[in-house]
Coordinates of C-alpha atoms in Angstrom, one line a residue:
M1 CA 52.9 -25.5 -31.5
S2 CA 52.6 -26.8 -35.0
G3 CA 48.9 -25.5 -35.9
P4 CA 46.1 -23.3 -34.5
A5 CA 43.8 -24.5 -31.8
A6 CA 40.9 -26.7 -33.1
G7 CA 37.6 -27.1 -31.4
T8 CA 33.8 -26.3 -31.8
A9 CA 32.9 -26.8 -28.1
H10 CA 33.8 -24.3 -25.6
A11 CA 33.4 -25.0 -21.6
A12 CA 32.6 -22.7 -19.0
T13 CA 35.4 -20.4 -17.5
T14 CA 35.8 -23.1 -14.8
T15 CA 36.4 -26.7 -16.2
D16 CA 35.9 -29.5 -13.9
V17 CA 38.4 -32.0 -15.6
V18 CA 40.8 -31.6 -18.1
C19 CA 42.1 -34.8 -19.9
L20 CA 45.2 -35.1 -21.9
G21 CA 46.1 -37.8 -24.2
E22 CA 45.8 -39.3 -27.7
S23 CA 42.7 -40.1 -29.3
M24 CA 42.4 -42.2 -32.3
V25 CA 39.6 -43.2 -35.0
T26 CA 38.6 -46.7 -34.2
F27 CA 37.2 -49.3 -36.7
L28 CA 34.7 -51.7 -35.1
P29 CA 33.8 -55.0 -36.7
S30 CA 30.8 -55.7 -38.4
Q31 CA 30.8 -59.2 -36.8
P32 CA 32.7 -61.5 -34.5
G33 CA 35.7 -63.3 -35.8
R34 CA 39.5 -62.8 -36.8
L35 CA 40.4 -59.5 -38.3
A36 CA 41.4 -61.5 -41.4
D37 CA 37.5 -62.6 -41.6
V38 CA 35.8 -59.6 -41.0
P39 CA 34.3 -58.2 -44.1
S40 CA 33.8 -54.6 -42.9
F41 CA 34.0 -52.1 -40.3
G42 CA 32.1 -49.3 -38.6
R43 CA 33.9 -46.0 -37.6
G44 CA 34.2 -44.9 -34.1
I45 CA 36.4 -43.1 -31.8
G46 CA 38.6 -44.5 -29.0
G47 CA 41.1 -42.8 -26.6
A48 CA 41.4 -43.4 -22.8
E49 CA 41.3 -39.9 -21.9
S50 CA 38.9 -38.5 -24.4
N51 CA 36.5 -41.4 -23.4
V52 CA 36.8 -39.9 -19.8
A53 CA 36.1 -36.7 -21.1
C54 CA 33.2 -37.6 -23.1
A55 CA 31.8 -39.6 -20.3
L56 CA 32.0 -36.6 -17.9
A57 CA 30.4 -34.4 -20.1
A58 CA 27.6 -36.5 -20.9
A59 CA 27.2 -36.7 -17.2
G60 CA 26.8 -33.0 -17.0
H61 CA 30.2 -31.8 -16.1
R62 CA 32.3 -29.4 -17.8
A63 CA 35.2 -31.3 -19.3
A64 CA 38.0 -30.6 -21.5
W65 CA 40.3 -32.9 -23.9
V66 CA 43.7 -31.9 -24.8
G67 CA 45.7 -33.6 -27.4
R68 CA 47.3 -33.4 -30.9
V69 CA 45.7 -34.8 -34.3
G70 CA 46.7 -34.6 -37.8
A71 CA 45.4 -32.0 -40.3
D72 CA 43.4 -34.8 -41.9
G73 CA 39.9 -35.9 -42.2
F74 CA 40.5 -38.4 -39.3
G75 CA 41.5 -35.5 -37.1
D76 CA 38.4 -33.5 -38.1
H77 CA 36.2 -36.6 -37.2
L78 CA 37.9 -37.0 -33.8
V79 CA 37.6 -33.4 -32.9
E80 CA 34.0 -33.1 -34.0
T81 CA 32.7 -36.1 -32.4
I82 CA 34.4 -35.4 -29.2
A83 CA 33.1 -31.8 -29.2
G84 CA 29.6 -33.3 -30.0
Y85 CA 29.6 -34.7 -26.5
G86 CA 29.8 -31.4 -25.0
V87 CA 33.6 -31.6 -24.4
D88 CA 35.7 -28.5 -24.9
T89 CA 38.3 -29.3 -27.5
S90 CA 39.6 -25.6 -28.1
A91 CA 43.0 -26.7 -27.0
V92 CA 43.6 -29.5 -29.5
R93 CA 46.4 -29.0 -31.8
R94 CA 46.6 -30.0 -35.4
D95 CA 49.6 -31.2 -36.6
P96 CA 50.4 -30.7 -40.5
D97 CA 53.1 -33.2 -40.8
R98 CA 52.0 -36.3 -38.9
P99 CA 48.8 -38.3 -39.2
T100 CA 45.9 -39.0 -36.8
G101 CA 46.3 -42.4 -35.5
I102 CA 43.7 -45.2 -36.3
Y103 CA 43.1 -48.9 -35.0
F104 CA 41.1 -51.8 -35.7
R105 CA 40.0 -54.2 -33.3
T106 CA 37.9 -57.5 -33.0
A107 CA 34.6 -57.8 -31.1
T108 CA 36.1 -60.3 -28.3
D109 CA 36.9 -59.4 -24.8
R110 CA 40.3 -57.6 -24.7
G111 CA 41.4 -60.0 -21.7
T112 CA 41.0 -63.1 -24.1
G113 CA 43.8 -64.7 -26.4
A114 CA 41.4 -64.4 -29.3
H115 CA 41.1 -60.4 -29.1
E116 CA 43.1 -58.9 -32.0
V117 CA 44.0 -55.1 -32.3
A118 CA 46.0 -53.6 -35.1
Y119 CA 47.3 -50.2 -34.4
Y120 CA 48.5 -47.7 -36.9
R121 CA 49.6 -45.0 -34.6
A122 CA 53.6 -44.9 -34.9
G123 CA 54.6 -41.5 -36.0
S124 CA 51.1 -40.0 -35.1
A125 CA 50.3 -36.4 -34.3
A126 CA 49.7 -37.4 -30.7
S127 CA 53.3 -39.1 -30.1
A128 CA 54.8 -35.6 -30.8
M129 CA 53.4 -34.2 -27.9
S130 CA 56.0 -32.7 -25.7
P131 CA 56.8 -30.4 -22.8
A132 CA 57.4 -27.6 -25.4
N133 CA 54.2 -27.7 -27.1
V134 CA 51.2 -28.4 -24.9
P135 CA 49.1 -25.5 -23.6
Y136 CA 49.8 -25.4 -19.8
G137 CA 47.3 -22.8 -19.2
E138 CA 44.7 -24.9 -20.3
L139 CA 46.0 -28.2 -18.8
F140 CA 46.2 -26.5 -15.2
A141 CA 42.8 -24.6 -15.5
G142 CA 40.7 -27.6 -14.2
R143 CA 40.0 -28.8 -10.8
I144 CA 41.2 -32.2 -11.9
L145 CA 44.0 -33.0 -14.3
H146 CA 43.4 -36.5 -15.9
L147 CA 46.3 -38.6 -17.4
S148 CA 46.9 -42.2 -18.2
G149 CA 49.9 -44.6 -18.8
I150 CA 49.1 -45.0 -22.4
T151 CA 50.6 -41.5 -23.1
A152 CA 54.0 -42.4 -21.6
A153 CA 54.3 -45.2 -23.9
L154 CA 53.8 -43.2 -27.3
S155 CA 57.3 -41.8 -27.1
A156 CA 60.2 -40.4 -25.2
D157 CA 58.7 -36.9 -25.6
C158 CA 55.3 -38.0 -24.4
L159 CA 57.1 -39.6 -21.2
A160 CA 58.9 -36.3 -20.7
L161 CA 55.5 -34.5 -20.8
L162 CA 54.0 -36.6 -18.1
R163 CA 56.9 -36.4 -15.9
E164 CA 56.6 -32.7 -16.2
L165 CA 52.7 -32.6 -15.5
T166 CA 53.0 -35.0 -12.5
A167 CA 55.8 -33.0 -10.9
P168 CA 55.0 -31.4 -7.4
R169 CA 54.4 -27.7 -7.7
P170 CA 52.5 -24.9 -6.2
G171 CA 48.7 -24.6 -7.5
R172 CA 48.8 -27.7 -9.2
P173 CA 45.3 -29.3 -9.9
L174 CA 44.5 -32.5 -8.3
V175 CA 46.3 -35.3 -10.7
S176 CA 44.3 -38.3 -11.5
F177 CA 46.2 -41.3 -13.1
D178 CA 45.0 -44.2 -14.8
V179 CA 47.8 -46.5 -15.1
N180 CA 46.3 -48.1 -18.2
H181 CA 49.0 -50.8 -18.8
R182 CA 48.9 -51.8 -22.5
P183 CA 51.6 -54.5 -23.1
R184 CA 52.0 -54.0 -26.9
L185 CA 53.1 -50.4 -26.3
W186 CA 55.8 -51.5 -23.6
R187 CA 57.6 -54.0 -25.9
D188 CA 60.6 -51.8 -26.2
G189 CA 60.3 -50.0 -23.1
D190 CA 60.2 -50.4 -19.4
A191 CA 56.6 -50.3 -18.0
G192 CA 58.1 -49.8 -14.4
V193 CA 58.0 -46.1 -15.5
L194 CA 54.3 -46.3 -14.8
L195 CA 55.1 -46.9 -11.3
E196 CA 57.2 -43.8 -11.0
L197 CA 54.5 -41.7 -12.6
A198 CA 51.7 -43.0 -10.4
R199 CA 53.6 -42.3 -7.2
R200 CA 53.7 -38.6 -8.3
C201 CA 50.0 -38.3 -8.5
D202 CA 47.0 -37.7 -6.1
L203 CA 44.4 -40.3 -7.1
V204 CA 45.5 -43.5 -8.9
F205 CA 43.4 -46.2 -10.9
V206 CA 45.2 -49.5 -11.4
G207 CA 44.1 -52.9 -12.2
E208 CA 45.3 -56.0 -10.0
D209 CA 46.0 -57.9 -13.4
E210 CA 48.1 -55.0 -14.9
A211 CA 50.2 -54.3 -11.4
E212 CA 51.1 -57.8 -11.7
E213 CA 51.8 -57.8 -15.4
A214 CA 53.8 -54.7 -15.2
W215 CA 55.3 -54.6 -12.2
G216 CA 55.1 -58.0 -10.7
I217 CA 53.2 -56.8 -7.6
V218 CA 50.4 -59.3 -6.6
G219 CA 47.2 -58.3 -4.6
A220 CA 45.7 -54.8 -3.3
E221 CA 47.8 -54.5 -0.2
A222 CA 51.0 -54.9 -1.9
I223 CA 49.8 -52.5 -4.6
R224 CA 49.0 -49.8 -2.0
A225 CA 52.3 -50.7 -0.2
A226 CA 54.2 -49.8 -3.6
L227 CA 52.1 -46.6 -4.2
P228 CA 52.5 -44.9 -0.7
E229 CA 52.3 -41.2 -1.8
P230 CA 48.9 -41.0 -3.6
S231 CA 46.0 -39.9 -1.3
V232 CA 43.7 -42.5 -2.8
V233 CA 44.5 -45.4 -4.8
V234 CA 41.6 -47.5 -6.3
V235 CA 42.5 -51.1 -7.1
K236 CA 40.2 -52.6 -9.6
R237 CA 39.8 -56.3 -9.0
G238 CA 37.6 -57.2 -11.8
S239 CA 34.4 -59.3 -10.9
A240 CA 35.5 -59.0 -7.3
G241 CA 35.0 -55.2 -7.4
A242 CA 37.3 -52.3 -6.2
T243 CA 39.4 -51.8 -3.1
V244 CA 40.1 -48.1 -2.3
F245 CA 43.1 -47.0 -0.1
A246 CA 42.6 -43.8 1.4
S247 CA 45.2 -42.1 3.7
G248 CA 42.5 -40.0 5.5
L249 CA 42.2 -38.0 2.4
G250 CA 39.9 -37.8 -0.5
P251 CA 40.2 -35.7 -3.5
A252 CA 39.1 -32.1 -3.2
P253 CA 39.3 -30.1 -6.4
R254 CA 39.8 -26.5 -6.3
S255 CA 36.3 -25.0 -6.9
P256 CA 32.7 -26.3 -6.2
N257 CA 30.7 -27.6 -9.1
A258 CA 27.3 -26.5 -9.9
G259 CA 26.0 -30.0 -10.1
G260 CA 26.8 -30.8 -6.5
P261 CA 28.7 -29.7 -3.2
D262 CA 32.1 -28.7 -3.0
P263 CA 34.1 -32.0 -1.6
A264 CA 36.3 -29.6 0.5
A265 CA 33.3 -28.4 2.3
G266 CA 31.9 -31.7 3.3
G267 CA 33.1 -32.0 6.8
A268 CA 36.4 -33.6 5.6
E269 CA 39.8 -33.5 7.3
D270 CA 42.5 -31.5 5.3
G271 CA 45.9 -32.8 4.0
S272 CA 48.4 -32.8 1.3
G273 CA 49.1 -35.0 -1.4
P274 CA 52.0 -35.1 -3.7
G275 CA 50.8 -32.0 -5.2
S276 CA 49.8 -28.8 -3.2
T277 CA 46.3 -29.1 -3.7
D278 CA 44.4 -29.8 -0.1
V279 CA 42.2 -32.8 -0.2
G280 CA 39.2 -33.8 1.9
A281 CA 38.7 -36.9 3.8
A282 CA 37.7 -40.2 2.2
E283 CA 34.6 -41.9 4.1
A284 CA 34.8 -45.2 5.5
V285 CA 31.7 -47.1 4.2
Q286 CA 30.5 -50.4 2.7
G287 CA 30.1 -53.3 4.7
A288 CA 32.9 -53.4 7.4
P289 CA 35.4 -50.7 6.5
R290 CA 38.9 -51.1 8.2
S291 CA 41.9 -49.1 8.8
A292 CA 45.3 -50.4 7.5
G293 CA 48.7 -48.6 7.8
G294 CA 46.9 -45.2 8.3
D295 CA 44.6 -45.9 5.4
T296 CA 41.0 -46.3 5.6
V297 CA 40.0 -49.4 3.1
T298 CA 37.1 -49.5 1.4
V299 CA 35.7 -52.5 -0.5
V300 CA 32.9 -52.3 -3.1
P301 CA 31.6 -55.3 -4.9
A302 CA 31.0 -55.2 -8.7
L303 CA 27.8 -55.5 -10.5
R304 CA 26.6 -58.3 -12.3
V305 CA 26.4 -57.4 -15.9
D306 CA 25.0 -59.0 -19.2
V307 CA 28.0 -58.0 -21.1
V308 CA 27.8 -57.0 -24.8
A309 CA 31.3 -55.8 -25.6
A310 CA 34.1 -55.8 -22.8
V311 CA 35.7 -52.5 -23.9
G312 CA 35.9 -49.1 -22.6
A313 CA 34.8 -50.0 -19.1
G314 CA 37.9 -48.8 -17.4
D315 CA 37.7 -45.5 -18.8
A316 CA 34.0 -45.4 -17.9
F317 CA 34.7 -46.5 -14.4
A318 CA 37.3 -43.6 -14.0
A319 CA 34.6 -41.1 -15.4
G320 CA 31.9 -42.3 -12.7
F321 CA 34.3 -42.2 -9.8
L322 CA 35.5 -38.7 -10.8
S323 CA 31.9 -37.5 -11.3
A324 CA 31.1 -38.6 -7.9
T325 CA 34.3 -37.2 -6.5
L326 CA 33.4 -33.9 -7.8
R327 CA 30.0 -34.0 -6.3
G328 CA 31.5 -34.7 -2.9
L329 CA 30.1 -38.3 -2.5
S330 CA 31.3 -41.0 -0.2
V331 CA 34.0 -43.2 -1.3
R332 CA 31.5 -46.2 -1.3
D333 CA 29.3 -44.3 -3.7
R334 CA 32.3 -42.9 -5.7
V335 CA 33.0 -46.6 -6.6
R336 CA 29.5 -47.5 -7.0
H337 CA 29.0 -44.5 -9.7
G338 CA 32.1 -45.9 -11.3
H339 CA 30.6 -49.4 -11.3
L340 CA 27.4 -48.0 -13.2
M341 CA 29.1 -45.9 -15.6
A342 CA 31.1 -48.8 -16.5
A343 CA 28.0 -51.2 -16.7
A344 CA 26.4 -48.6 -19.1
V345 CA 29.3 -49.2 -21.5
L346 CA 29.6 -52.8 -21.0
T347 CA 26.2 -53.2 -22.2
V348 CA 26.6 -51.5 -25.7
P349 CA 29.0 -52.5 -28.6
G350 CA 31.4 -49.4 -28.5
D351 CA 33.6 -47.4 -26.1
L352 CA 31.1 -44.6 -25.4
T353 CA 27.4 -44.5 -24.5
E354 CA 24.9 -42.1 -22.8
P355 CA 25.3 -42.6 -19.0
P356 CA 22.5 -43.3 -16.8
A357 CA 20.3 -40.2 -15.7
R358 CA 22.0 -38.6 -12.5
D359 CA 19.3 -39.2 -10.3
H360 CA 18.6 -42.9 -11.7
A361 CA 22.4 -43.7 -11.0
D362 CA 22.1 -41.8 -7.2
R363 CA 19.2 -44.2 -6.5
L364 CA 21.0 -47.2 -7.7
A365 CA 24.1 -46.1 -5.7
A366 CA 22.1 -45.5 -2.5
L367 CA 20.8 -49.3 -2.5
D368 CA 21.7 -51.2 0.4
D369 CA 24.3 -53.9 0.3
G370 CA 21.9 -56.8 -0.2
A371 CA 20.0 -54.9 -2.9
W372 CA 23.3 -53.8 -4.5
G373 CA 24.4 -57.6 -4.6
R374 CA 21.1 -58.5 -6.2
L375 CA 21.3 -55.8 -9.0
R376 CA 22.0 -57.1 -12.5
L377 CA 22.0 -54.9 -15.4
G378 CA 21.7 -55.6 -19.1
P379 CA 21.5 -53.9 -22.5
G380 CA 18.7 -50.8 -22.3
W381 CA 19.2 -50.6 -18.3
T382 CA 20.0 -46.7 -18.5
A383 CA 16.8 -46.1 -20.1
A384 CA 14.8 -47.5 -17.3
D385 CA 12.7 -44.8 -15.1
R386 CA 12.8 -46.6 -11.7
A387 CA 15.8 -48.3 -9.9
H388 CA 13.8 -51.3 -9.0
E389 CA 13.1 -52.4 -12.5
E390 CA 16.8 -53.6 -12.9
V391 CA 16.6 -55.3 -9.6
R392 CA 16.3 -59.1 -10.4
T393 CA 17.1 -62.0 -7.8
P394 CA 19.2 -65.1 -9.0

């Protein structure tokens, strides 16, 4: 390891979720337009895995982020800001020889041709993460280990690290994997490796669009067929919502969380995923759930949201789903909490925001299908005191 552990926030002995990956300082535009035309930028933080950790900590869970940053001011800013959300950053390492990554982006939707991102991350401290220099004790200390495909694209050493962390082994925590395909990062690599990594995990998040772009696989059913090993595959379908394939199994992390019941104790069937951690049954709910090829298939419509900025929603969705998983909620409600957490981020300019209060989110997640379909959320909705204040009919 290149430097001492850094961090100002320390979680309780039992960590709910450990997230590993690169976090960068992000520069957000002061106004819409091309990067060439934006006169100034505000400083923030960005990183898929640290975003998930921050959202989980803000939602009341014990979250840790493991990464590597430069011994520079940007590294200080990252560690201090992430710790400020209540995330344990004690396992973050400082690299005296490599810088902290930074990037600039426009205010447009990432999915549009007008969106621009300028990354300055080549040779960053995070790209030097490898099987030889990460703290395995801290990584495997949580109930869930959350990873993303972005890390695999940073360097050959980072890819080797993800292969090591996703390898089946006794006592492995539940491994959650967000495919997070970023075409710019795979210009000189084979994004097919993301399929290999996903197949070694217990819980996988993947968008229909990225599966088609990275693997040439079209449609939720085909995605599940290509990912038969994970116990739970969450296929994100944009405005159509999400489809969850669960092979009679739902994630059951190793120890109960103070914020909710132990998912393993909720009357679930037992089974084993790619790792050795037992998992509890995924419930069949929402509309007319069906079985397909041994799976329970759950379809949950997306919310209608008045979008301010379409960034960070995927990370927030994963955080909401993991939060509800830790609490032992039904599959439908796991997805609904994912949608709600995403809606909180979509209605603010940056990648992170304060999530809705737990009881508020629970009331919304418990709406009947009709009320859920009429729900429309706009800026400021997380501050509302009562669920019916957000329900507006077309």
